[in-house]
Amino acid sequence: QEPAAVGAGSVKQQLSKLVIASLRTTVPEVEVDPMVEVCTAKFGDYQCNNAMGLWSRIKGSGTSFKNPNAIGQAIAKNLPPSDIIESTSVAGPGFVNIVLSNSWVAKRIQGMLVNGIKTWAPILPVKRAVLDFSSPNIAKEMHVGHLRSTIIGDTLARMFEFSNVEVLRRNHVGDWGTQFGMLIQYLFEKFPNWEEIGSQAIGDLQTFYKASKNRFDGDAEFKDRAQQAVVRLQGGEERYRAAWNKICEISRNEFDMVYKLLNVKLEEKGESFYNPFIPQVLEELNNKGLIKESEGAKVIFIEGHQIPLIVVKRDGGFNYASTDLAALWYRLNVEKAEWIIYVTDVGQQQHFDMFFNAARMAGWLPDPKEKKYPKTNHVGFGLVLGSDGKRFRTRSTEVVRLIELLDEAKSRSKSELLQRLTENGKIVDWTEEELEKTSEAVGYGAVKYADLKNNRLTNYTFSFEQMLSDKGNTAVYLQYAHARICSIIRKSNKDVEELKMSGAISLDHPDERVLGLYLIRFAEVVEEACTNLLPNVLCEYLYNLSEMFTRFYTNCQVVGSPEETSRLLLCQATAVVMRQCFELLGITPVYKL
Ligand code: ARG
């Protein structure tokens, strides 16, 4: 962990500190959390909303305050002196409006340029988190649902990491379970020499999976042998382990190709990893009286749920839920994570609800009313739809091959780029490598941004035309906006690295001030996106920022004006913040487009 910088934390966090100090003087008899928000009215930049709530708590208790407005006045008066605040005013029932000092805002921006944007990282209340995301199933296809999980999970991981939280990125692959009996048995029978011919025997795993499933469904004797095979695999018999390993390896290589294209880092700890811990975990739950018999299975009854959570199946086997309980136990006790986050489609919400509840019943998680951490969250997301409004699939196959999807995004963005460059006669300025790198950044970035920009719970419609359009709220538009700022700076022929040390920022024009205030909100936006696990909050910020920049640039002449130095530094600060947003969204920014 890096040491906290002076004045660390978001603006909101810094104002909150001042408000806490004021509240201690104003109402020493009560303890309340500071309520600081961005101001919705014109009268301030931020506001403190504590007065009204305080009034309802202390009125009639012999307080000398006459009304909430008087409390607001006192809160404002008792704010410790600080160079952050220019002035305050109290409105209506006690809202304390706070106007920030222009020179403080300017200094904060310049400080970021000099010391790096990392000094704008928010302070989060946890040190270590587990992010369980992507998590496809071995030998089955990695579908668009897994793509969403990969994109959303990676962004959350990046935002936490930026905020100095240690993130354990976990790929909870489905690599254990009855389907392996079927796959292994099929491999043995169909390719007795599988060890020599290796991956060629299995070839395309999805086809292999289908063939073995057909056999399994249509041949009762094979089914029996497949079930035996599971037992032998789980008993650790060597030949079965080897075949299992081979199958996992082929899948893993396919998954890794997608991760590589998306530049996503993950550590695989699949279901099989937690399998040895299940018996002891279930024993603990049993000793706590949570496990009951029901119709031959072992279950946990959970308040508010019609059906119980099955933890041992009728045939004595473990399942998804028992594995998740063991994994949670491991993450809490061995990995000592304070926040454990699972990214899957909303369809699995009930599963997570139930097993989080079971963990609470076991006393693994505190009552949220008493203590906040450790805690668990399910980050659910909606479906990916095709243009026909149905579940997304490509013309030829029922499933969408993710690699092909990403390739298409790249090649479409490349041909659009080429067309535009040819029209402008600018194609000569580009090397082949630049073209490749740019179309990758734009194409993959477009897929990611289209996924992230809406609230994750809503379904989203996959459309190359839309996501690759250079108009509206798209990654392409934002890449252009960023590249344009870079080009403004380049064309000024000034060295911003030098200017940021020697020059100063001033925010006298109203559009400069609006842009400056929005820039310094960056930290609290990241904080909010992390706290509520909502990447779209950051997308919205990035889009608004580019709009505010446009307004500033339209109304304030930069190059050749008396304010040139200050304004170039504002351009640079905007570019730096935009780049950091891209980075956090897993999108590679481009400097020229
Ligand atoms: N393999 C599961 C699926 O494809 C997702 C696993 C999510 N993680 C978890 N710990 N349950 O649906």
XYZ file of C-alpha atoms and ligand atoms in Angstrom:
605
model
C 0.000 0.000 0.000
C 1.173 3.458 -0.865
C 1.162 6.060 1.885
C -1.854 8.337 1.785
C -0.921 11.592 0.125
C -1.515 14.912 1.846
C -5.102 15.959 1.293
C -5.822 12.421 0.154
C -9.270 11.155 -0.644
C -11.988 12.638 -2.804
C -13.196 16.205 -2.429
C -16.274 14.803 -0.724
C -14.093 12.918 1.729
C -12.082 16.042 2.482
C -15.163 18.200 2.979
C -16.637 15.466 5.159
C -13.667 15.788 7.500
C -14.386 19.499 7.924
C -18.076 18.789 8.477
C -17.296 16.165 11.135
C -15.198 18.715 12.994
C -17.997 21.264 12.778
C -20.637 18.787 13.943
C -18.543 17.971 17.017
C -18.603 21.637 18.029
C -22.175 22.295 16.924
C -23.893 19.314 18.513
C -21.374 17.617 20.823
C -24.174 15.566 22.380
C -25.029 13.562 19.236
C -22.998 11.469 16.901
C -23.890 11.563 13.230
C -22.239 10.762 9.955
C -21.439 13.761 7.774
C -23.812 14.168 4.813
C -21.967 15.895 2.010
C -23.235 15.848 -1.553
C -22.613 17.610 -4.808
C -24.882 20.665 -4.794
C -27.950 20.394 -6.953
C -28.776 24.093 -6.707
C -26.904 27.054 -8.143
C -25.790 28.409 -4.787
C -22.893 26.113 -4.160
C -20.650 23.385 -5.468
C -21.223 20.982 -2.594
C -23.745 20.963 0.196
C -24.028 19.608 3.725
C -27.453 18.135 4.524
C -27.080 17.309 8.217
C -29.198 20.064 9.762
C -32.671 18.638 9.057
C -31.962 15.192 10.427
C -30.247 16.654 13.469
C -33.206 18.899 14.163
C -35.616 15.990 14.323
C -33.271 14.258 16.748
C -32.663 17.123 19.180
C -35.824 19.252 19.071
C -37.751 19.055 22.319
C -34.645 17.969 24.199
C -33.992 21.447 25.598
C -31.705 22.451 22.736
C -31.050 26.139 22.276
C -31.523 25.843 18.500
C -34.826 27.338 17.369
C -35.140 25.499 14.040
C -33.148 23.452 11.523
C -32.017 26.576 9.728
C -30.297 27.728 12.922
C -28.458 24.395 13.096
C -27.376 24.890 9.484
C -26.071 28.359 10.334
C -24.075 26.918 13.222
C -22.663 24.081 11.109
C -21.499 26.639 8.553
C -20.005 28.914 11.202
C -18.177 26.096 12.983
C -16.460 24.712 9.902
C -12.738 24.849 10.679
C -10.819 27.374 8.570
C -9.550 25.741 5.404
C -8.306 26.809 2.018
C -10.798 24.489 0.321
C -13.832 26.639 1.013
C -14.408 30.056 -0.517
C -17.770 30.803 1.109
C -20.875 29.192 2.541
C -24.543 30.099 2.680
C -27.514 28.476 4.366
C -30.711 27.862 2.457
C -34.272 26.930 3.468
C -34.476 24.321 6.212
C -30.729 24.315 6.796
C -28.906 23.192 3.667
C -25.351 24.441 3.954
C -24.132 25.402 0.495
C -20.407 25.327 0.024
C -18.568 27.204 -2.691
C -15.090 25.854 -3.332
C -12.165 28.186 -3.645
C -11.063 28.633 -7.248
C -7.429 28.673 -6.339
C -7.773 25.465 -4.306
C -9.465 23.703 -7.235
C -6.757 24.962 -9.589
C -4.014 23.786 -7.219
C -5.593 20.403 -6.854
C -5.629 19.935 -10.614
C -2.078 21.114 -11.002
C -1.008 18.872 -8.129
C -2.494 15.929 -9.986
C -0.586 16.869 -13.156
C 2.666 17.104 -11.234
C 2.286 14.111 -8.905
C 0.194 11.810 -11.053
C -3.445 10.815 -11.091
C -2.812 8.104 -8.552
C -2.938 10.896 -5.953
C -6.643 11.158 -6.835
C -7.412 7.595 -5.820
C -10.347 7.429 -3.414
C -9.917 5.739 -0.058
C -11.981 2.572 0.214
C -12.823 0.883 3.515
C -11.305 -2.530 2.650
C -7.776 -3.754 2.065
C -8.402 -7.023 0.264
C -11.245 -8.155 -1.976
C -12.022 -11.274 -3.980
C -13.552 -10.689 -7.384
C -15.058 -13.863 -8.769
C -15.762 -13.227 -12.431
C -15.764 -14.650 -15.947
C -15.916 -18.251 -14.612
C -16.893 -20.233 -17.724
C -17.409 -23.983 -17.674
C -14.820 -26.412 -18.958
C -15.755 -28.171 -22.196
C -18.793 -25.976 -22.660
C -18.803 -22.840 -24.707
C -17.796 -19.540 -23.208
C -20.824 -17.478 -24.169
C -21.751 -13.803 -24.204
C -22.894 -14.061 -20.588
C -19.341 -14.988 -19.647
C -18.120 -12.133 -21.824
C -20.248 -9.689 -19.826
C -18.989 -11.170 -16.581
C -15.411 -10.841 -17.823
C -15.829 -7.220 -18.877
C -17.754 -6.073 -15.800
C -15.551 -8.008 -13.386
C -12.342 -6.715 -14.918
C -13.517 -3.102 -14.666
C -14.474 -3.497 -11.043
C -11.111 -5.108 -10.347
C -9.317 -2.234 -12.061
C -11.235 0.366 -10.078
C -10.509 -1.369 -6.776
C -6.849 -1.799 -7.658
C -6.594 1.867 -8.583
C -8.058 2.619 -5.132
C -5.251 0.627 -3.474
C -7.340 -2.434 -2.664
C -5.582 -5.752 -3.158
C -7.781 -7.706 -5.537
C -7.752 -11.482 -5.845
C -9.097 -11.978 -9.369
C -10.662 -15.402 -9.342
C -11.766 -17.487 -12.274
C -14.196 -19.928 -10.658
C -14.334 -22.236 -13.671
C -16.774 -25.131 -13.707
C -14.205 -27.916 -13.850
C -15.818 -30.461 -11.563
C -19.047 -32.326 -11.760
C -20.858 -35.181 -13.380
C -20.319 -34.043 -16.967
C -16.678 -35.094 -16.686
C -17.619 -38.714 -16.232
C -19.386 -38.557 -19.558
C -16.549 -36.740 -21.321
C -13.808 -38.996 -20.006
C -15.692 -42.199 -20.703
C -16.427 -41.026 -24.225
C -12.779 -40.161 -24.761
C -11.643 -43.589 -23.565
C -14.106 -45.475 -25.725
C -13.888 -43.416 -28.870
C -10.135 -42.785 -28.789
C -8.390 -45.596 -26.929
C -5.080 -44.064 -28.034
C -6.015 -40.584 -26.778
C -2.757 -40.224 -24.872
C -0.749 -40.345 -28.084
C -2.971 -38.218 -30.260
C -3.717 -35.746 -27.459
C -5.807 -32.706 -28.256
C -6.468 -33.889 -31.787
C -8.722 -36.586 -30.390
C -10.916 -34.044 -28.757
C -10.587 -31.513 -31.519
C -13.282 -28.983 -31.134
C -14.384 -29.311 -27.538
C -17.927 -28.135 -28.074
C -18.502 -30.711 -30.778
C -16.880 -33.319 -28.587
C -19.158 -32.292 -25.734
C -22.256 -32.622 -27.910
C -21.266 -36.011 -29.230
C -20.638 -37.393 -25.783
C -23.867 -35.889 -24.502
C -25.803 -37.580 -27.329
C -24.245 -40.865 -26.407
C -24.977 -40.285 -22.732
C -28.630 -39.483 -23.372
C -29.199 -42.284 -25.836
C -27.294 -45.199 -24.319
C -28.224 -46.343 -20.835
C -25.220 -48.611 -20.453
C -22.859 -45.836 -21.448
C -24.589 -43.637 -18.901
C -23.815 -46.175 -16.191
C -20.180 -46.348 -17.214
C -20.025 -42.541 -17.283
C -21.335 -42.402 -13.736
C -18.698 -44.913 -12.675
C -16.113 -42.736 -14.328
C -17.076 -39.765 -12.142
C -16.551 -41.869 -9.057
C -13.158 -43.011 -10.280
C -12.143 -39.495 -11.217
C -13.201 -38.129 -7.872
C -11.465 -41.032 -6.179
C -8.279 -39.761 -7.790
C -7.521 -42.633 -10.170
C -4.569 -41.584 -12.274
C -5.807 -42.318 -15.794
C -9.004 -40.419 -15.077
C -7.130 -37.470 -13.608
C -4.922 -37.350 -16.694
C -7.881 -37.312 -19.067
C -9.564 -34.649 -16.953
C -6.406 -32.557 -17.055
C -6.220 -32.849 -20.818
C -9.805 -31.687 -21.267
C -9.313 -28.778 -18.871
C -6.150 -27.761 -20.647
C -7.856 -27.542 -24.034
C -10.633 -25.384 -22.603
C -8.184 -23.247 -20.708
C -6.259 -22.477 -23.889
C -9.468 -21.336 -25.556
C -10.462 -19.130 -22.636
C -6.992 -17.646 -22.506
C -7.248 -16.482 -26.100
C -10.276 -14.395 -25.171
C -8.586 -13.020 -22.055
C -5.558 -12.109 -24.070
C -7.549 -10.149 -26.637
C -9.416 -8.368 -23.871
C -6.253 -7.827 -21.832
C -7.862 -9.364 -18.768
C -5.855 -10.974 -15.985
C -7.411 -13.781 -13.986
C -6.216 -16.483 -11.670
C -7.937 -19.808 -12.136
C -9.172 -21.434 -8.972
C -11.890 -23.650 -10.280
C -14.558 -25.654 -8.503
C -12.174 -28.603 -8.176
C -9.867 -26.511 -6.005
C -12.479 -26.156 -3.280
C -13.670 -29.744 -3.442
C -11.371 -31.053 -0.658
C -12.730 -28.407 1.739
C -16.385 -29.312 1.310
C -16.620 -32.138 3.904
C -15.156 -30.080 6.754
C -17.253 -27.062 5.842
C -20.434 -29.122 5.780
C -19.466 -30.677 9.073
C -19.164 -27.238 10.612
C -22.576 -26.271 9.271
C -23.988 -29.540 10.543
C -22.542 -28.961 14.019
C -24.240 -25.600 14.015
C -27.525 -27.387 13.396
C -28.105 -25.898 9.969
C -28.197 -29.063 7.872
C -31.431 -31.049 7.618
C -32.547 -34.140 5.681
C -35.134 -33.587 3.022
C -36.276 -36.165 0.471
C -32.983 -37.982 0.739
C -30.876 -34.874 0.225
C -29.070 -32.717 2.777
C -30.366 -29.184 2.761
C -30.335 -25.855 4.565
C -33.696 -24.167 5.083
C -33.539 -20.456 4.596
C -36.058 -17.972 5.826
C -38.025 -16.294 3.062
C -37.270 -19.010 0.528
C -39.772 -21.657 -0.570
C -37.231 -24.289 -1.433
C -34.213 -25.151 0.685
C -30.600 -24.908 -0.450
C -29.399 -28.405 -1.373
C -25.835 -29.037 -0.210
C -25.567 -32.798 -0.676
C -27.528 -34.390 -3.503
C -29.557 -37.559 -3.110
C -26.754 -39.609 -4.638
C -24.372 -38.236 -2.031
C -22.593 -35.910 -4.478
C -21.721 -32.302 -3.831
C -23.045 -29.527 -6.029
C -22.721 -25.886 -7.059
C -23.941 -24.677 -3.663
C -21.677 -26.878 -1.547
C -18.736 -25.767 -3.689
C -19.665 -22.114 -3.247
C -19.954 -22.549 0.523
C -16.493 -24.107 0.660
C -15.090 -21.376 -1.596
C -16.577 -18.682 0.617
C -15.144 -20.343 3.700
C -11.742 -20.409 2.020
C -11.931 -16.796 0.906
C -12.877 -15.607 4.363
C -10.579 -17.755 6.452
C -7.561 -18.532 4.312
C -7.449 -15.590 1.943
C -8.842 -13.189 4.541
C -10.830 -11.154 2.067
C -13.064 -8.457 3.480
C -15.261 -8.083 0.432
C -16.205 -10.972 -1.830
C -17.898 -10.099 -5.091
C -19.483 -12.454 -7.613
C -20.256 -11.379 -11.163
C -22.857 -13.515 -12.959
C -26.126 -13.007 -14.807
C -29.145 -12.030 -12.695
C -30.580 -15.492 -13.228
C -28.321 -16.740 -10.444
C -29.490 -14.204 -7.919
C -31.513 -16.690 -5.921
C -28.552 -19.027 -5.581
C -26.403 -16.213 -4.203
C -29.134 -14.888 -1.928
C -29.585 -18.315 -0.447
C -25.992 -19.211 0.113
C -25.117 -15.751 1.499
C -27.963 -16.288 3.939
C -26.642 -19.703 4.886
C -23.243 -18.112 5.568
C -24.885 -15.499 7.761
C -26.758 -18.212 9.665
C -23.412 -19.937 10.240
C -22.034 -16.696 11.684
C -19.447 -16.311 8.926
C -20.775 -12.928 7.921
C -21.747 -10.278 10.452
C -25.243 -8.931 10.822
C -25.083 -5.982 8.379
C -26.729 -3.760 10.993
C -23.781 -4.200 13.337
C -20.714 -4.498 11.175
C -20.270 -3.904 7.494
C -17.357 -6.233 6.790
C -16.631 -8.859 5.753
C -19.381 -8.756 3.199
C -20.471 -10.454 0.012
C -22.222 -9.063 -3.040
C -23.720 -10.569 -6.115
C -23.141 -8.317 -9.113
C -25.913 -9.394 -11.454
C -26.310 -8.372 -15.066
C -28.977 -8.664 -17.762
C -29.053 -10.530 -21.041
C -27.321 -9.677 -24.277
C -29.974 -9.369 -26.980
C -29.713 -9.456 -30.745
C -31.334 -6.858 -32.992
C -34.436 -9.088 -33.090
C -34.883 -8.582 -29.346
C -34.129 -12.223 -28.649
C -31.121 -13.752 -26.977
C -28.044 -12.810 -28.974
C -26.699 -15.335 -31.477
C -24.963 -15.126 -34.814
C -26.499 -16.180 -38.112
C -24.608 -19.406 -38.612
C -24.427 -21.014 -35.199
C -26.645 -20.981 -32.159
C -23.753 -19.844 -30.000
C -21.571 -16.855 -30.550
C -17.891 -17.588 -30.729
C -16.331 -14.848 -28.692
C -13.089 -14.752 -30.632
C -14.983 -14.244 -33.878
C -17.067 -11.547 -32.270
C -14.011 -9.621 -31.152
C -12.317 -10.133 -34.498
C -15.322 -8.688 -36.256
C -15.326 -5.612 -33.994
C -11.706 -5.067 -34.861
C -12.035 -5.566 -38.604
C -15.091 -3.331 -38.811
C -13.328 -0.577 -36.931
C -10.319 -1.010 -39.189
C -12.281 -0.628 -42.384
C -14.060 2.464 -41.051
C -10.766 3.969 -40.041
C -9.260 3.213 -43.453
C -12.210 4.721 -45.238
C -12.017 7.917 -43.221
C -8.272 8.219 -43.622
C -8.529 7.659 -47.363
C -11.203 10.349 -47.679
C -9.048 12.827 -45.806
C -5.999 11.827 -47.779
C -4.275 11.167 -44.475
C -3.569 7.514 -44.898
C 0.073 8.199 -45.664
C 0.615 9.411 -42.086
C -0.188 5.991 -40.649
C 2.033 2.963 -40.350
C 0.508 -0.500 -40.694
C 1.263 -1.151 -37.046
C -0.499 2.021 -35.938
C -3.516 0.985 -37.968
C -3.595 -2.448 -36.360
C -3.135 -1.182 -32.817
C -5.706 1.573 -33.257
C -8.381 -0.648 -34.740
C -7.857 -3.121 -31.905
C -8.126 -0.422 -29.271
C -11.202 1.083 -30.910
C -12.900 -2.216 -31.772
C -12.431 -4.065 -28.484
C -12.998 -0.838 -26.586
C -16.331 -0.406 -28.352
C -17.489 -3.872 -27.289
C -16.508 -3.209 -23.693
C -18.006 0.255 -23.499
C -21.320 -0.848 -25.022
C -21.543 -3.444 -22.288
C -20.559 -1.114 -19.457
C -22.374 2.110 -20.254
C -25.847 0.993 -19.200
C -26.854 -0.074 -15.743
C -25.670 -3.664 -15.692
C -29.062 -5.006 -14.606
C -30.732 -3.978 -17.849
C -30.569 -6.198 -20.906
C -28.511 -4.717 -23.678
C -28.773 -5.043 -27.404
C -25.616 -6.021 -29.197
C -25.144 -3.976 -32.350
C -21.872 -3.387 -34.151
C -23.387 -0.404 -35.994
C -24.323 1.278 -32.751
C -21.207 0.570 -30.757
C -18.891 1.567 -33.612
C -20.704 4.790 -34.427
C -18.663 7.928 -33.854
C -21.746 9.814 -32.655
C -23.485 9.641 -29.315
C -22.320 7.948 -26.158
C -19.920 5.409 -27.649
C -16.308 4.475 -27.051
C -15.474 5.596 -30.573
C -16.846 9.079 -29.926
C -14.897 9.240 -26.662
C -11.700 8.029 -28.313
C -12.094 10.836 -30.864
C -12.693 13.368 -28.115
C -9.540 12.272 -26.333
C -7.442 12.166 -29.511
C -8.631 15.671 -30.371
C -7.398 17.029 -27.047
C -4.059 15.368 -27.664
C -3.897 16.981 -31.057
C -4.719 20.440 -29.634
C -1.789 20.042 -27.265
C 0.522 18.763 -29.986
C -0.384 21.615 -32.313
C 0.303 24.252 -29.653
C 3.975 23.332 -29.907
C 4.277 23.812 -26.161
C 5.805 21.328 -23.799
C 3.079 20.642 -21.219
C 5.514 18.628 -19.116
C 7.463 21.815 -18.703
C 4.384 24.065 -18.386
C 2.910 22.083 -15.527
C 6.022 22.839 -13.470
C 6.395 26.513 -14.410
C 2.880 27.702 -15.278
C -0.315 27.947 -13.252
C -3.982 27.169 -13.763
C -6.644 29.804 -13.224
C -10.381 29.247 -13.497
C -11.807 32.686 -14.161
C -14.075 31.927 -17.083
C -17.304 30.137 -15.994
C -16.685 27.261 -18.428
C -13.170 26.805 -17.077
C -14.570 26.636 -13.575
C -17.253 24.082 -14.518
C -14.646 21.901 -16.208
C -12.239 22.235 -13.272
C -14.900 21.295 -10.727
C -15.895 18.301 -12.790
C -12.301 17.142 -13.124
C -11.793 17.061 -9.376
C -14.950 14.973 -8.961
C -13.117 12.052 -10.533
C -12.167 10.467 -7.200
C -15.675 10.489 -5.821
C -17.056 9.010 -9.019
C -14.634 6.097 -8.770
C -15.560 5.786 -5.115
C -19.249 5.652 -5.968
C -18.732 3.153 -8.779
C -16.803 0.904 -6.360
C -19.202 1.306 -3.458
C -22.274 0.507 -5.533
C -20.462 -1.840 -7.930
C -21.747 0.132 -10.914
C -19.294 0.671 -13.783
C -21.861 2.742 -15.711
C -21.311 5.561 -13.208
C -17.783 5.945 -14.537
C -18.948 5.777 -18.171
C -21.424 8.566 -17.511
C -18.697 10.651 -15.944
C -16.377 10.104 -18.890
C -19.074 11.089 -21.366
C -20.079 14.196 -19.404
C -16.470 15.195 -19.049
C -15.978 15.148 -22.795
C -19.135 17.256 -23.217
C -17.885 19.777 -20.674
C -14.567 19.903 -22.406
C -16.295 20.657 -25.707
C -18.196 23.543 -24.108
C -14.995 24.913 -22.623
C -13.143 24.567 -25.898
C -15.945 26.210 -27.867
C -16.131 29.212 -25.526
C -12.529 29.654 -24.473
C -9.786 30.157 -27.008
C -6.774 28.097 -26.041
C -3.840 28.498 -28.399
C -2.765 32.100 -28.886
C -4.879 33.507 -26.042
C -3.458 35.352 -22.995
C -4.630 32.372 -20.898
C -2.863 29.878 -23.137
C -0.711 28.261 -20.455
C -3.525 27.743 -17.991
C -5.853 26.483 -20.701
C -3.326 24.053 -22.124
C -2.902 22.670 -18.630
C -6.678 22.226 -18.394
C -6.589 20.381 -21.730
C -3.828 18.179 -20.421
C -5.664 17.491 -17.152
C -8.797 16.527 -19.085
C -6.784 14.177 -21.280
C -5.123 12.588 -18.232
C -8.448 12.035 -16.478
C -10.066 10.666 -19.642
C -7.173 8.264 -20.107
C -7.490 7.063 -16.539
C -11.216 6.458 -17.115
C -10.392 4.437 -20.238
C -7.780 2.518 -18.289
C -10.284 1.702 -15.550
C -12.809 0.556 -18.139
C -10.172 -1.718 -19.670
C -10.070 0.349 -22.869
C -6.773 1.280 -24.504
C -6.789 5.024 -25.202
C -5.547 6.216 -28.569
C -3.655 9.464 -29.055
C -4.325 9.952 -32.729
C -7.471 9.098 -34.645
N -19.569 -21.350 -13.833
C -20.734 -20.578 -13.495
C -21.564 -20.333 -14.747
O -21.072 -20.420 -15.848
C -20.411 -19.244 -12.853
C -19.662 -19.319 -11.547
C -19.770 -18.050 -10.761
N -19.051 -18.094 -9.531
C -19.435 -18.717 -8.412
N -18.631 -18.716 -7.390
N -20.583 -19.355 -8.354
O -22.742 -20.031 -14.640
